[in-house]
């Protein structure tokens, strides 16, 4: 039997941001607030049902901008919450379609 493979995005899917707006109402920044517990529960449930779990993110591996973004990198969140993630795919700001199709 083929094991279903499920991939989650990272930013705004497994972690949450609060958006800050200027006087005109346009978003000017996003500030990390917390893990997205509802989606993490879905991830855990899918794993329990026998799915392989992956993260596919547009982030660049190893690049962290703590002066702009205090969110944990995917590896840190996986470790902290003991998430059942088999592998992380970084697309370095490229479309995720090819990575998803290949994997």
mmCIF file of C-alpha atoms in Angstrom:
data_model
loop_
_atom_site.group_PDB
_atom_site.id
_atom_site.type_symbol
_atom_site.label_atom_id
_atom_site.label_comp_id
_atom_site.label_asym_id
_atom_site.label_seq_id
_atom_site.Cartn_x
_atom_site.Cartn_y
_atom_site.Cartn_z
ATOM 1 C CA UNK A 1 0.000 0.000 0.000
ATOM 2 C CA UNK A 2 1.322 3.436 -0.938
ATOM 3 C CA UNK A 3 1.791 5.802 2.000
ATOM 4 C CA UNK A 4 0.086 9.182 1.477
ATOM 5 C CA UNK A 5 2.510 12.114 1.515
ATOM 6 C CA UNK A 6 1.196 15.388 2.929
ATOM 7 C CA UNK A 7 3.093 18.656 2.735
ATOM 8 C CA UNK A 8 2.428 21.751 4.821
ATOM 9 C CA UNK A 9 3.544 25.276 4.078
ATOM 10 C CA UNK A 10 5.341 26.913 6.988
ATOM 11 C CA UNK A 11 4.667 30.651 7.262
ATOM 12 C CA UNK A 12 1.017 31.429 8.011
ATOM 13 C CA UNK A 13 0.221 27.716 7.985
ATOM 14 C CA UNK A 14 2.245 26.170 10.816
ATOM 15 C CA UNK A 15 3.128 29.491 12.426
ATOM 16 C CA UNK A 16 1.042 32.659 12.743
ATOM 17 C CA UNK A 17 1.807 36.313 12.154
ATOM 18 C CA UNK A 18 0.043 39.493 13.203
ATOM 19 C CA UNK A 19 0.029 42.131 10.471
ATOM 20 C CA UNK A 20 0.836 45.762 11.162
ATOM 21 C CA UNK A 21 -0.788 48.419 8.972
ATOM 22 C CA UNK A 22 0.069 52.019 8.142
ATOM 23 C CA UNK A 23 -2.374 54.917 8.412
ATOM 24 C CA UNK A 24 -3.661 54.215 4.901
ATOM 25 C CA UNK A 25 -4.533 50.646 5.866
ATOM 26 C CA UNK A 26 -1.760 48.906 3.933
ATOM 27 C CA UNK A 27 0.213 46.106 5.590
ATOM 28 C CA UNK A 28 3.748 47.242 6.361
ATOM 29 C CA UNK A 29 5.067 44.411 8.529
ATOM 30 C CA UNK A 30 4.265 41.009 9.946
ATOM 31 C CA UNK A 31 5.217 39.964 13.462
ATOM 32 C CA UNK A 32 5.425 36.308 14.507
ATOM 33 C CA UNK A 33 2.927 35.525 17.255
ATOM 34 C CA UNK A 34 2.705 31.757 17.831
ATOM 35 C CA UNK A 35 2.508 28.282 16.338
ATOM 36 C CA UNK A 36 -0.752 27.640 14.470
ATOM 37 C CA UNK A 37 -2.075 24.986 16.860
ATOM 38 C CA UNK A 38 -5.157 24.070 14.804
ATOM 39 C CA UNK A 39 -3.047 23.194 11.747
ATOM 40 C CA UNK A 40 -0.454 21.433 13.891
ATOM 41 C CA UNK A 41 -3.247 19.249 15.289
ATOM 42 C CA UNK A 42 -4.306 18.423 11.729
ATOM 43 C CA UNK A 43 -0.681 17.485 10.970
ATOM 44 C CA UNK A 44 -0.501 15.187 13.993
ATOM 45 C CA UNK A 45 -3.854 13.586 13.127
ATOM 46 C CA UNK A 46 -2.724 12.882 9.549
ATOM 47 C CA UNK A 47 0.506 11.350 10.852
ATOM 48 C CA UNK A 48 -1.476 9.154 13.244
ATOM 49 C CA UNK A 49 -3.555 8.009 10.265
ATOM 50 C CA UNK A 50 -0.370 6.808 8.534
ATOM 51 C CA UNK A 51 0.631 9.769 6.360
ATOM 52 C CA UNK A 52 4.213 10.907 5.792
ATOM 53 C CA UNK A 53 4.493 14.576 6.748
ATOM 54 C CA UNK A 54 6.677 17.160 5.002
ATOM 55 C CA UNK A 55 7.147 20.918 5.100
ATOM 56 C CA UNK A 56 7.612 22.781 1.822
ATOM 57 C CA UNK A 57 8.570 26.388 2.369
ATOM 58 C CA UNK A 58 9.688 29.269 0.187
ATOM 59 C CA UNK A 59 12.221 30.144 2.868
ATOM 60 C CA UNK A 60 15.936 29.912 2.152
ATOM 61 C CA UNK A 61 17.690 27.207 4.168
ATOM 62 C CA UNK A 62 19.888 28.690 6.894
ATOM 63 C CA UNK A 63 18.798 32.293 6.336
ATOM 64 C CA UNK A 64 17.372 33.963 9.393
ATOM 65 C CA UNK A 65 16.621 37.650 9.776
ATOM 66 C CA UNK A 66 16.075 38.033 13.538
ATOM 67 C CA UNK A 67 16.122 41.828 13.322
ATOM 68 C CA UNK A 68 13.067 41.561 11.047
ATOM 69 C CA UNK A 69 11.452 38.278 11.999
ATOM 70 C CA UNK A 70 11.598 36.528 15.362
ATOM 71 C CA UNK A 71 9.826 33.382 14.139
ATOM 72 C CA UNK A 72 11.528 30.049 14.755
ATOM 73 C CA UNK A 73 13.065 28.315 11.751
ATOM 74 C CA UNK A 74 11.208 25.123 10.770
ATOM 75 C CA UNK A 75 13.837 22.847 12.364
ATOM 76 C CA UNK A 76 13.442 24.640 15.688
ATOM 77 C CA UNK A 77 9.645 24.398 15.666
ATOM 78 C CA UNK A 78 9.850 20.700 14.785
ATOM 79 C CA UNK A 79 12.222 20.119 17.702
ATOM 80 C CA UNK A 80 10.284 22.259 20.200
ATOM 81 C CA UNK A 81 6.904 20.705 19.430
ATOM 82 C CA UNK A 82 8.187 17.220 18.526
ATOM 83 C CA UNK A 83 6.447 17.392 15.157
ATOM 84 C CA UNK A 84 6.353 14.237 13.005
ATOM 85 C CA UNK A 85 7.995 15.868 9.967
ATOM 86 C CA UNK A 86 10.016 13.541 7.738
ATOM 87 C CA UNK A 87 11.771 16.249 5.710
ATOM 88 C CA UNK A 88 11.780 19.991 5.014
ATOM 89 C CA UNK A 89 11.994 21.243 1.431
ATOM 90 C CA UNK A 90 13.282 24.796 0.950
ATOM 91 C CA UNK A 91 12.461 26.411 -2.404
ATOM 92 C CA UNK A 92 14.441 29.638 -1.831
ATOM 93 C CA UNK A 93 11.587 31.954 -2.849
ATOM 94 C CA UNK A 94 10.809 29.904 -5.965
ATOM 95 C CA UNK A 95 7.475 28.326 -6.764
ATOM 96 C CA UNK A 96 6.740 25.209 -4.730
ATOM 97 C CA UNK A 97 4.990 23.402 -7.588
ATOM 98 C CA UNK A 98 8.070 21.667 -8.975
ATOM 99 C CA UNK A 99 9.246 20.536 -5.541
ATOM 100 C CA UNK A 100 5.805 19.163 -4.723
ATOM 101 C CA UNK A 101 5.529 17.343 -8.064
ATOM 102 C CA UNK A 102 9.008 15.786 -7.659
ATOM 103 C CA UNK A 103 8.308 14.558 -4.158
#
